[in-house]
Coordinates of C-alpha atoms and ligand atoms in Angstrom, one line a residue:
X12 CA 0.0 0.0 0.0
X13 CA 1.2 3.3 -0.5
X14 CA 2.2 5.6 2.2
X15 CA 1.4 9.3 -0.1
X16 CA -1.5 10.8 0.8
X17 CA -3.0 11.9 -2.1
X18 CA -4.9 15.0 -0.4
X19 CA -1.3 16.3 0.4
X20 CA 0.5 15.8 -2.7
X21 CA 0.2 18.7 -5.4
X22 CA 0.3 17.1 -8.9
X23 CA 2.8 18.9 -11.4
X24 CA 2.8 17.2 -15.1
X25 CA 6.8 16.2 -16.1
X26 CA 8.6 18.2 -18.5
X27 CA 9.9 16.9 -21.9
X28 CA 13.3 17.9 -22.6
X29 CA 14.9 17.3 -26.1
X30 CA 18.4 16.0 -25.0
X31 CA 21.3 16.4 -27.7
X32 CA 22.6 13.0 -28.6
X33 CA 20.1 11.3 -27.1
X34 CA 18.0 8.9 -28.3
X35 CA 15.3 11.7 -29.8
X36 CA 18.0 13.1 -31.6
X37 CA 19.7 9.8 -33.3
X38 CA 18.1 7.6 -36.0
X39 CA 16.6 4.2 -35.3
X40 CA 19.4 1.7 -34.3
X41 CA 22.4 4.4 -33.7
X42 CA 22.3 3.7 -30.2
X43 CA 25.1 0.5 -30.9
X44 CA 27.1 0.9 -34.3
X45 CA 27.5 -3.3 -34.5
X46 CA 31.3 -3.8 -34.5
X47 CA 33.0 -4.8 -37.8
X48 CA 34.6 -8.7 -38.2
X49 CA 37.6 -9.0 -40.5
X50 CA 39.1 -12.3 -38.9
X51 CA 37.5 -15.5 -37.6
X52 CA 39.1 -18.1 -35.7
X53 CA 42.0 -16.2 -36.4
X54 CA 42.1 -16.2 -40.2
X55 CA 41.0 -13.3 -42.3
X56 CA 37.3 -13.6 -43.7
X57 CA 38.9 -12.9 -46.9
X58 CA 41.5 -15.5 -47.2
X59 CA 39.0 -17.9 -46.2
X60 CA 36.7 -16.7 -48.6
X61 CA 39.3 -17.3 -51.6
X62 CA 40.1 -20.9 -50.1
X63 CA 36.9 -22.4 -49.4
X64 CA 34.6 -20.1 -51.0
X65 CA 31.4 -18.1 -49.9
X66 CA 29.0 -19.3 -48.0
X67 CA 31.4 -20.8 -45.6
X68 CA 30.6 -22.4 -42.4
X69 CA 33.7 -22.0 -39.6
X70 CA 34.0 -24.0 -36.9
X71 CA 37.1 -22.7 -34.6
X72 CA 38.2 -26.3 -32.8
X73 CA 40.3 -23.8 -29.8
X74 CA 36.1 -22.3 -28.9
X75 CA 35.3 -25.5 -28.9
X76 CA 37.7 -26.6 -26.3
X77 CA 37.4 -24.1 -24.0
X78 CA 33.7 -24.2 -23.9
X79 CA 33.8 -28.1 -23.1
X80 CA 36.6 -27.4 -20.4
X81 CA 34.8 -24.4 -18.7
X82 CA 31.2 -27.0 -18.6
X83 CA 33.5 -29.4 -17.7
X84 CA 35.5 -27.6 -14.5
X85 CA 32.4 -26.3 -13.4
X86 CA 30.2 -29.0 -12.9
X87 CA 33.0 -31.3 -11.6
X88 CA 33.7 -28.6 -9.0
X89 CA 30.5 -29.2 -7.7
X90 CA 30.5 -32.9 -8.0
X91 CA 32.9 -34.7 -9.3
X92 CA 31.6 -37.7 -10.4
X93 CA 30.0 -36.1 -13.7
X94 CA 30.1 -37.0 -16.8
X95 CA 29.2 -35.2 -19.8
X96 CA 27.0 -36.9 -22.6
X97 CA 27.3 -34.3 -25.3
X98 CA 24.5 -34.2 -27.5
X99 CA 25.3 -35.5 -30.9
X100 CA 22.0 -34.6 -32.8
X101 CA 23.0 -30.6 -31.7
X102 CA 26.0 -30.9 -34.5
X103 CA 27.0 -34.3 -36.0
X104 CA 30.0 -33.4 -37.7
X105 CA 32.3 -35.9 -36.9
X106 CA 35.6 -33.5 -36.0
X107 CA 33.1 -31.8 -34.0
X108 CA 32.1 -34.8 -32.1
X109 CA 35.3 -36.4 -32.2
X110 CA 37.0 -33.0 -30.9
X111 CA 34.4 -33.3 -27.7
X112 CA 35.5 -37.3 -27.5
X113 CA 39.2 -36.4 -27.2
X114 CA 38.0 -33.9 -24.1
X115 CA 36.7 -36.7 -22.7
X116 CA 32.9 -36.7 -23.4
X117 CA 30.6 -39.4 -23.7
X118 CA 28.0 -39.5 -26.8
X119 CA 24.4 -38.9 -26.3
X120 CA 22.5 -40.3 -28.9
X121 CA 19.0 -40.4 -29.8
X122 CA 19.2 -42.3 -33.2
X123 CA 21.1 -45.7 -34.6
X124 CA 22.7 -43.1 -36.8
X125 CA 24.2 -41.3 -34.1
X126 CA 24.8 -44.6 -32.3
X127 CA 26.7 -45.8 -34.8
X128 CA 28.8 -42.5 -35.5
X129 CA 30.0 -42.3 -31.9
X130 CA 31.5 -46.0 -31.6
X131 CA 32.9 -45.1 -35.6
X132 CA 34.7 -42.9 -34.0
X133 CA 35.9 -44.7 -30.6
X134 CA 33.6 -44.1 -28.4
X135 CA 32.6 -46.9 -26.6
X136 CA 29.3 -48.3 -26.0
X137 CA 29.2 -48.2 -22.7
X138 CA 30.2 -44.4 -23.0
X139 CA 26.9 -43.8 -25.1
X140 CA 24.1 -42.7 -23.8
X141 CA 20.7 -43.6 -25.3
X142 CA 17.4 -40.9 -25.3
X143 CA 14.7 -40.5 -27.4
X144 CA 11.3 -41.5 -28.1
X145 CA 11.6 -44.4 -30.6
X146 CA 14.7 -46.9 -30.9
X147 CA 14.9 -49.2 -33.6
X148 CA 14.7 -53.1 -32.2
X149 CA 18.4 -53.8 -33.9
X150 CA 19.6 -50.6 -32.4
X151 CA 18.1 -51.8 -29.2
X152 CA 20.3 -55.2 -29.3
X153 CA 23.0 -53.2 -30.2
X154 CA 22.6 -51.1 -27.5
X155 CA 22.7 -54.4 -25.0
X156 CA 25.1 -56.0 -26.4
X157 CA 27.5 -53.0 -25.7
X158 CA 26.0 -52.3 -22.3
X159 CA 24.7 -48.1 -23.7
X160 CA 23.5 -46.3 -20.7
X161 CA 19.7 -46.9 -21.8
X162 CA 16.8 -44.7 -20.4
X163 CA 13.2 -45.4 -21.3
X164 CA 11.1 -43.2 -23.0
X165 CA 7.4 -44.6 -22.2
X166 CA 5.3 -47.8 -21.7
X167 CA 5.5 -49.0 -25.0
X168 CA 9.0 -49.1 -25.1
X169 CA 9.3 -51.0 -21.7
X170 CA 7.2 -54.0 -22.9
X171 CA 9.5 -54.0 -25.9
X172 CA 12.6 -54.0 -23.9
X173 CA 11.8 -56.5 -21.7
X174 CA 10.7 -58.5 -24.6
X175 CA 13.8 -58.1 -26.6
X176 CA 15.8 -58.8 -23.3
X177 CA 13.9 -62.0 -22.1
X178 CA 14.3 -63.3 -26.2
X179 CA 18.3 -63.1 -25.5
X180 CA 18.2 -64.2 -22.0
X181 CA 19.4 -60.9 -21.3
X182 CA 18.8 -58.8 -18.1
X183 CA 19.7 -55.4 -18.9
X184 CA 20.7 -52.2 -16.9
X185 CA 17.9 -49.6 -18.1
X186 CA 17.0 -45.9 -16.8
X187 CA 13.6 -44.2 -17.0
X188 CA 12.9 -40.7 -18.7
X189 CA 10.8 -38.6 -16.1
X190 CA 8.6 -35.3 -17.1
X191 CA 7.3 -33.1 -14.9
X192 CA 5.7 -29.6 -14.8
X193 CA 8.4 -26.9 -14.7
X194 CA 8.0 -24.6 -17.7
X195 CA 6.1 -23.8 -20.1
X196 CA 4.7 -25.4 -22.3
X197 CA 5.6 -29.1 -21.2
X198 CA 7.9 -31.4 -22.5
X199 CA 5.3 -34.2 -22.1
X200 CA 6.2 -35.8 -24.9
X201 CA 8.4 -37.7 -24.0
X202 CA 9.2 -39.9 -20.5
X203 CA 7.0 -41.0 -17.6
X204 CA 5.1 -38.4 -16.0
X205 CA 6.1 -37.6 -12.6
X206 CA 3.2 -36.1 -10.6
X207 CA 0.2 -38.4 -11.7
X208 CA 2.2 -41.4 -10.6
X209 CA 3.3 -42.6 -13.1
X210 CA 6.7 -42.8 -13.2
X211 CA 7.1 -44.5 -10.0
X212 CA 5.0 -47.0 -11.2
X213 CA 7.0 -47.6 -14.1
X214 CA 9.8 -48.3 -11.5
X215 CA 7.8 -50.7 -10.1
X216 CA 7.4 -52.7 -13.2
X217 CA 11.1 -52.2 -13.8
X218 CA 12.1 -53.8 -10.4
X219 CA 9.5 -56.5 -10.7
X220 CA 10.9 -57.5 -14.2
X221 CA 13.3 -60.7 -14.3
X222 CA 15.1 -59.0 -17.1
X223 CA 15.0 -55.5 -16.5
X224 CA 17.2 -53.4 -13.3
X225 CA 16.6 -50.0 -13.1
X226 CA 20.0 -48.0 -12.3
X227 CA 19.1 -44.1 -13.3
X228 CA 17.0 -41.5 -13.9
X229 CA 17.5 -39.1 -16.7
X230 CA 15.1 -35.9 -17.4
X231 CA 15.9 -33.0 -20.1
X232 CA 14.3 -30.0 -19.0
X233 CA 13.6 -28.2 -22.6
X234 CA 15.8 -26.3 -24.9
X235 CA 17.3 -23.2 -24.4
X236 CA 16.6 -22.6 -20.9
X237 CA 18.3 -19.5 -19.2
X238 CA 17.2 -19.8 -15.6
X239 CA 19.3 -22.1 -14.0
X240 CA 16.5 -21.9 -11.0
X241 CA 14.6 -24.4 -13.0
X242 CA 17.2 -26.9 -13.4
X243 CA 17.6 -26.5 -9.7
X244 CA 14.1 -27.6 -8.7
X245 CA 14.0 -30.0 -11.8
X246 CA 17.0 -31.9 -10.1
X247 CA 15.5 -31.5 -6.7
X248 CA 12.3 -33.1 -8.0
X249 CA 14.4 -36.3 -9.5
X250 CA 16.4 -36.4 -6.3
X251 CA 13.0 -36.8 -4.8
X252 CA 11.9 -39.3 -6.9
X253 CA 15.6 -41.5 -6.6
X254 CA 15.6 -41.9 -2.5
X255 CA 11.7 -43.1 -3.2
X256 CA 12.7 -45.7 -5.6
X257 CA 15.2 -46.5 -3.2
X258 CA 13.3 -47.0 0.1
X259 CA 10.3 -48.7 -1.5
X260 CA 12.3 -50.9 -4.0
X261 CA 15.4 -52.8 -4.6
X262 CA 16.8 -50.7 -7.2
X263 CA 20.1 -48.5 -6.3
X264 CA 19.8 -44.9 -8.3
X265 CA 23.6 -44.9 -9.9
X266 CA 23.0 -42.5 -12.4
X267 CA 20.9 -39.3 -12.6
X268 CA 21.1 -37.4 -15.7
X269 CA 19.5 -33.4 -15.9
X270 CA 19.7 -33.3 -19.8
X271 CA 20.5 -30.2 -21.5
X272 CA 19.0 -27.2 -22.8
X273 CA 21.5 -24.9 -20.9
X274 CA 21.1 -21.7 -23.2
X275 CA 23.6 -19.5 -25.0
X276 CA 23.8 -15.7 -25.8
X277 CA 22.0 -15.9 -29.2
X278 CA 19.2 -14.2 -28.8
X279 CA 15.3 -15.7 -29.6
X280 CA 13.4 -13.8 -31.3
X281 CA 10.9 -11.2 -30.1
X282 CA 12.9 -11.1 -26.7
X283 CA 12.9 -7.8 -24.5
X284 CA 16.7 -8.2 -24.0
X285 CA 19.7 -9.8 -25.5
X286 CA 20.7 -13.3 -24.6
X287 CA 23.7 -12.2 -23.2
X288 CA 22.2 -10.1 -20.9
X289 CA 19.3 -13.0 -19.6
X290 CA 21.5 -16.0 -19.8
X291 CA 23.0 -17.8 -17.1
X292 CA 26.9 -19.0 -16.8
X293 CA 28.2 -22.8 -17.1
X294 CA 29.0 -21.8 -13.2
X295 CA 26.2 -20.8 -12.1
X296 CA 24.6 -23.7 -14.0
X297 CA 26.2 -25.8 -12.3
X298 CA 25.5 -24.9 -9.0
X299 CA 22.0 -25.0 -9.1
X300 CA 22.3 -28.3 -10.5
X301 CA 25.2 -29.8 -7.7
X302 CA 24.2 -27.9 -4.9
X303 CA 21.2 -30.3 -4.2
X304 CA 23.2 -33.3 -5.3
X305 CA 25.8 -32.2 -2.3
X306 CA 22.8 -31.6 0.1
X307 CA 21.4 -35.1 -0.4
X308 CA 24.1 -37.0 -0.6
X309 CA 24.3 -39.2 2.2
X310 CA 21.0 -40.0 1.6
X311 CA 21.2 -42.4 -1.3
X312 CA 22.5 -46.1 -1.2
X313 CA 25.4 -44.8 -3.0
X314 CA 26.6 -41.6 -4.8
X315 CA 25.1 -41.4 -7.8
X316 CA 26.4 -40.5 -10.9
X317 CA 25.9 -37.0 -12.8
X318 CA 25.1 -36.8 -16.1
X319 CA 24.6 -34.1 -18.5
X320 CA 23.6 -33.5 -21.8
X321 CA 24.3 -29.9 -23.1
X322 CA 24.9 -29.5 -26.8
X323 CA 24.5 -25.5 -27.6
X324 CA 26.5 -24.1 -24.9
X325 CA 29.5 -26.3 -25.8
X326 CA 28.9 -25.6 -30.0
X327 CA 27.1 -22.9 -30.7
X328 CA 29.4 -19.5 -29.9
X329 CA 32.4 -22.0 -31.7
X330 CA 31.1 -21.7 -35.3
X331 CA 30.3 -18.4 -37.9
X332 CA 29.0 -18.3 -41.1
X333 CA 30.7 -16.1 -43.5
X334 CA 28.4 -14.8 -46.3
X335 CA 28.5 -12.4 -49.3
X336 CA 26.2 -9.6 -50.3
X337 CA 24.6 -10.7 -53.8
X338 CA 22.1 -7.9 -54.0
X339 CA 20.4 -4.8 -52.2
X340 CA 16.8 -3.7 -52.8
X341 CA 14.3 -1.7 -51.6
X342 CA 11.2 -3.4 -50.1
X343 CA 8.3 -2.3 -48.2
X344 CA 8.6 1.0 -46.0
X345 CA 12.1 2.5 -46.1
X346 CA 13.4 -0.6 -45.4
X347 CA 16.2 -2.3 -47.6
X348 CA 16.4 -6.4 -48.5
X349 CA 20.1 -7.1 -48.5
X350 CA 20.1 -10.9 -50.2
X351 CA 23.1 -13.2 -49.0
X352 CA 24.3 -16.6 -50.7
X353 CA 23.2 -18.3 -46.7
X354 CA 19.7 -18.8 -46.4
X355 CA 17.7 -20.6 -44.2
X356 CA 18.5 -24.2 -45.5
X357 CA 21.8 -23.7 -44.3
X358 CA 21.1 -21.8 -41.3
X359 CA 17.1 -23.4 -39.6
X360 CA 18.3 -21.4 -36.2
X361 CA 17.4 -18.1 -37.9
X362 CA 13.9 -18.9 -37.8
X363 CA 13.9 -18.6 -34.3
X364 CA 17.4 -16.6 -33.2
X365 CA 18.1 -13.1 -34.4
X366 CA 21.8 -13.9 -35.0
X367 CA 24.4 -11.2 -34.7
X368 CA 25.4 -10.0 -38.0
X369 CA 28.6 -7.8 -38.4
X370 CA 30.1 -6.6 -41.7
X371 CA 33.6 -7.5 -42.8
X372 CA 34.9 -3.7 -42.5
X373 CA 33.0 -0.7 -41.6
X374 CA 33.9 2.1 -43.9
X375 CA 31.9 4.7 -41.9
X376 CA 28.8 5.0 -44.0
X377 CA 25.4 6.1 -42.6
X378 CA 23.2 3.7 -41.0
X379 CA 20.6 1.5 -43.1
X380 CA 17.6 -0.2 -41.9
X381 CA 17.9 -4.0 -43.1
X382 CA 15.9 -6.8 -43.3
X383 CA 18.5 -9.7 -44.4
X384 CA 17.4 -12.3 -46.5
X385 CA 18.0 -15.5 -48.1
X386 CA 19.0 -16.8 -51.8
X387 CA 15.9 -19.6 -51.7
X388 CA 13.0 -18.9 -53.8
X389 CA 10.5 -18.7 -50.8
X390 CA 9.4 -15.6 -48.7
X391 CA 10.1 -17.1 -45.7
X392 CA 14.0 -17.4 -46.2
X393 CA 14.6 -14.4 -43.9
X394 CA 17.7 -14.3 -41.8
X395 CA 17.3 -11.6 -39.7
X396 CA 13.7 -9.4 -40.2
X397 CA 15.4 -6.2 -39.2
X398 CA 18.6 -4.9 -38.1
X399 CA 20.9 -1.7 -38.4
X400 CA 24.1 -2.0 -40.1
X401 CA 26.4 0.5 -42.2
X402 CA 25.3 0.8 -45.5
X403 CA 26.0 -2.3 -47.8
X404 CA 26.6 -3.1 -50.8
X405 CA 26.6 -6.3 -53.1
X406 CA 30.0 -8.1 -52.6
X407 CA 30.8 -7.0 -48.8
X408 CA 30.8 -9.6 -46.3
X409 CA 28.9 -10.5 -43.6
X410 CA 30.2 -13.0 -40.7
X411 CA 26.8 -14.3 -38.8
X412 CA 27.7 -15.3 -35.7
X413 CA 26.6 -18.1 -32.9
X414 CA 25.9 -20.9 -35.7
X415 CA 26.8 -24.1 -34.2
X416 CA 24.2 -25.4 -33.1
X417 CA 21.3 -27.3 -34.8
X418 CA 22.0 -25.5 -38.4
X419 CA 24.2 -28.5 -39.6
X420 CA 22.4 -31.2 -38.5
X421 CA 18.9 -29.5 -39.3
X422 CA 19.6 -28.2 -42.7
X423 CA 18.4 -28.8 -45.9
X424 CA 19.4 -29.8 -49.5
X425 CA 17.0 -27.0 -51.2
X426 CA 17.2 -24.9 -54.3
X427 CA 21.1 -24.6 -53.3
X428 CA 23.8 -27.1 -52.2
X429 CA 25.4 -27.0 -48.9
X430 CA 28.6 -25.2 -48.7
X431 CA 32.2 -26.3 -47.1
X432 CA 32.3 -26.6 -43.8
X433 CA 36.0 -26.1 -42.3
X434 CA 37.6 -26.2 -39.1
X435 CA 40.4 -23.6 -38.2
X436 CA 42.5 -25.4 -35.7
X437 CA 46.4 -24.8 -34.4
X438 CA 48.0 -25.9 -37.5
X439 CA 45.6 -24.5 -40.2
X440 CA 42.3 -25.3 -41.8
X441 CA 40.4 -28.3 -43.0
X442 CA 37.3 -28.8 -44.8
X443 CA 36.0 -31.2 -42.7
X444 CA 32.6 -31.3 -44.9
X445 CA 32.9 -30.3 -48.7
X446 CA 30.7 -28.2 -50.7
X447 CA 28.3 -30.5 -52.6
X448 CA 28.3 -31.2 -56.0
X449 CA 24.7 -31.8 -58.1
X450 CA 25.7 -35.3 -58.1
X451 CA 25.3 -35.8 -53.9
X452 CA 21.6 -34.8 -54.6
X453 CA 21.2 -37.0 -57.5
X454 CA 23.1 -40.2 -56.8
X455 CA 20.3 -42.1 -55.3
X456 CA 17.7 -42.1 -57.7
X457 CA 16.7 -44.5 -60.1
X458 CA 15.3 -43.5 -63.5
X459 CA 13.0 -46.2 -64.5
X460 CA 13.8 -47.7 -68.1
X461 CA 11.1 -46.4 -69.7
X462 CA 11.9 -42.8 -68.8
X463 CA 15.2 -43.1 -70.4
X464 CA 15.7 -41.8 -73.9
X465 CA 18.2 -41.0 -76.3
X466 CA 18.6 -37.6 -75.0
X467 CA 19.1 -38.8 -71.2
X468 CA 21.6 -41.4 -72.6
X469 CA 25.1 -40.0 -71.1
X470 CA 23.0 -38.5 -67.6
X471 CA 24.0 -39.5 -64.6
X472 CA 21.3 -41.4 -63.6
X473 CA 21.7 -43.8 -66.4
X474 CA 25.7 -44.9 -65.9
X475 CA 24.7 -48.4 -63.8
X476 CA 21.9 -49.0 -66.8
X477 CA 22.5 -51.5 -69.4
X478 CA 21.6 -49.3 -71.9
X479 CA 23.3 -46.0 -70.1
Ligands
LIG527 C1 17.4 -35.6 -24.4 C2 18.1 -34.4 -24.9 N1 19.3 -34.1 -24.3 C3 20.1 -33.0 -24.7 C4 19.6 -32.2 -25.7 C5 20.5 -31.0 -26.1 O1 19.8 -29.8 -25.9 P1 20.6 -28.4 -26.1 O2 21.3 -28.4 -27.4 O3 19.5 -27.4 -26.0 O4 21.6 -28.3 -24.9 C6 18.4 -32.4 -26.3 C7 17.9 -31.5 -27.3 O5 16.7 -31.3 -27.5 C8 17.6 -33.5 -25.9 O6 16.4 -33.8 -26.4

């Protein structure tokens, strides 16, 4: 309640002042001149540009590094028995997951594709961890056979395991996925559901089940998540949930796994403030997520692991796409299109990230009011919808900033090919995915004989024909 007496207080309306160099008195977006980018991962833009050509997707390995250490250091200084699953669908180039592998990182996986690109390159089985709603039954024996950390996703797939475990006389090691109310909306797609009950009696069926042992608990919060105050009750909730299992069955809680989701400073769209300025630290992370780990300790039959799952906060800040202006137009209002060779196909996370976009040089021109766009031949391929940037022309350079996460393994083959994808490391750079050729798009169809004629005679499609 207010303490101001209202009969007491004279009313005087404010004043408007017209301060010089304030924000009256500047154009729309002055406020920050975005800073100019000549040099990524410690290479000029150019001389990249002339090697590997533009678009060009760089990956700096050193970034990479030093964001799994810092995850790494700080969780481990809260407990130290954690062990970091790094999410292989987030970006499934192999030098990026083999670069996380040699920091010591176990592989979680949510496909037999990803299964089988961790072990291809040396990580080993029982280093992998297995999510996701639907597992194939092979990649399920595989899984067994090479004792995966294995958490179940729902009801279905515990009748099937058991199944596929009492057909090989198996009893396997298995962990459940929990969901439970925190944000919104839900992740209720995918686990058992903690507060109608139902995941604890899915750990009943598991400790009932002559070929099933339930060892962990794994839960992934959502994606993008800045406050670490959720992961705090989230872990507080499965910690709940663990001693439970413990007193009213036989099963020993080894492993709990939070998931990932931890966010980065790319900022979403439509957001009041920058990421940078609402997203929390790998440390402070961390401690929400330990702190009740620590507290509870002594309570369970015996320290349980720790397991994570980030994948944007080790990737994302580590890679830039470099770009090239193609053309500038005028569209509707007095805003101006600037077109770039990277569209959406290559880079999905624009949809929902307003990416940082800096020019190669700034030569001191005015301010323009852009909307950055897309080569694709669809409306929608918009990069960013507006920003402010010194006046461009076709040819300059953009470098777009944040880009490792999701846009490799979420692009798409449309209207263009995917560029090279390099990695600047100590001793240089390496493609470490090449530019595709018409060919990669076309190599797997069939052109049935009776759709070959004289003209089609030498095409591609016909070289494996008798009569190609
Ligand atoms: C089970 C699981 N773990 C980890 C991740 C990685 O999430 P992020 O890249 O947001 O850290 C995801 C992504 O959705 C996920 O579904």
């Amino acid at each position: 309640m207010s303490t101001i007496d209202p009969k007491q207080t004279t009313y005087t309306s404010p004043e408007l002042f017209n301060v010089s160099d304030g924000p009256v008195g500047r154009p729309p977006g002055s406020e920050r001149r975005i800073e100019a980018q000549s040099m990524v991962a410690g290479h000029s833009v150019e001389s990249l540009v002339e090697k590997f050509g533009s678009p060009l997707y760089v990956m700096d390995e050193t970034r990479l590094r030093a964001s799994y250490r810092r995850l790494s250091e700080a969780f481990k200084a809260g407990w130290t028995h954690t062990v970091i699953g790094c999410s292989v669908k987030t970006n499934y180039l192999s030098s990026v997951v083999a670069v996380m592998r040699d920091e010591g990182a176990w592989g979680e996986v949510v496909s037999g594709f990803e299964y089988r690109l961790c072990r291809d390159l040396g990580i080993p089985g029982d280093q992998i961890i297995f999510n996701g709603p639907w597992k194939t039954d092979d990649d399920l024996r595989l899984a067994f056979s090479e004792g995966a950390v294995l958490n179940l996703d729902g009801d279905d797939e515990l009748e099937r395991v058991e199944a596929l475990a009492a057909g090989l006389g198996q009893k396997v090691k298995v962990g459940l996925r929990i969901n439970m109310q925190l944000n919104y909306p839900p992740w209720d797609k995918f686990g058992f559901k903690l507060e109608t009950g139902h995941a604890m009696e899915a750990a009943r069926l598991v400790d009932k089940s002559e070929h099933l042992e339930l060892n962990g608990l794994h839960m992934h919060v959502g994606t993008y998540i800045p406050d670490p105050g959720l992961y705090g009750r989230g872990i507080e909730a499965l910690i709940a949930l663990a001693l439970r299992i413990e007193r009213e069955t036989d099963a020993t809680i080894s492993s709990l796994d939070i998931g990932g989701g931890y966010a980065t400073r790319n900022t979403l769209h439509d957001t009041m403030l920058p990421g940078e300025a609402i997203t929390a630290t790998a440390e402070e992370y961390a401690e929400a997520i330990t702190a009740p780990l620590r507290r509870a300790s002594a309570q369970f039959k015996e320290a349980p692991r720790l397991c994570i799952e980030p994948g944007r906060i080790l990737v994302d800040e580590a890679a830039s796409m470099i770009t090239t202006v193609r053309a500038v137009k005028r569209i509707s209002g007095q805003q101006k299109a600037v077109l770039i060779d990277a569209g959406v196909h290559i880079m999905p996370t624009a949809w929902w990230y307003d990416h940082e976009i800096r020019p190669e040089f700034d030569h001191g021109h005015d301010i323009e009011d852009y909307r950055i766009v897309g080569p694709l031949c669809m409306q929608i391929d918009v990069v960013r919808k507006q920003v402010n940037l010194p006046a461009l022309s076709t040819g300059d350079r953009l470098v777009i900033q944040d880009v490792g996460a999701y846009n490799f393994s979420q692009s798409m083959q449309f209207i263009y090919m995917r560029p090279n994808y390099v990695m600047a490391h100590a001793k240089g750079v390496d493609i470490i995915r090449a530019r595709e050729e018409d060919s990669y798009v076309r190599q797997l169809e069939n052109l049935p004989d009776h759709l070959i004629g004289p003209e089609t005679q030498g095409s591609i499609l016909c070289k494996d024909k008798p009569n190609g």
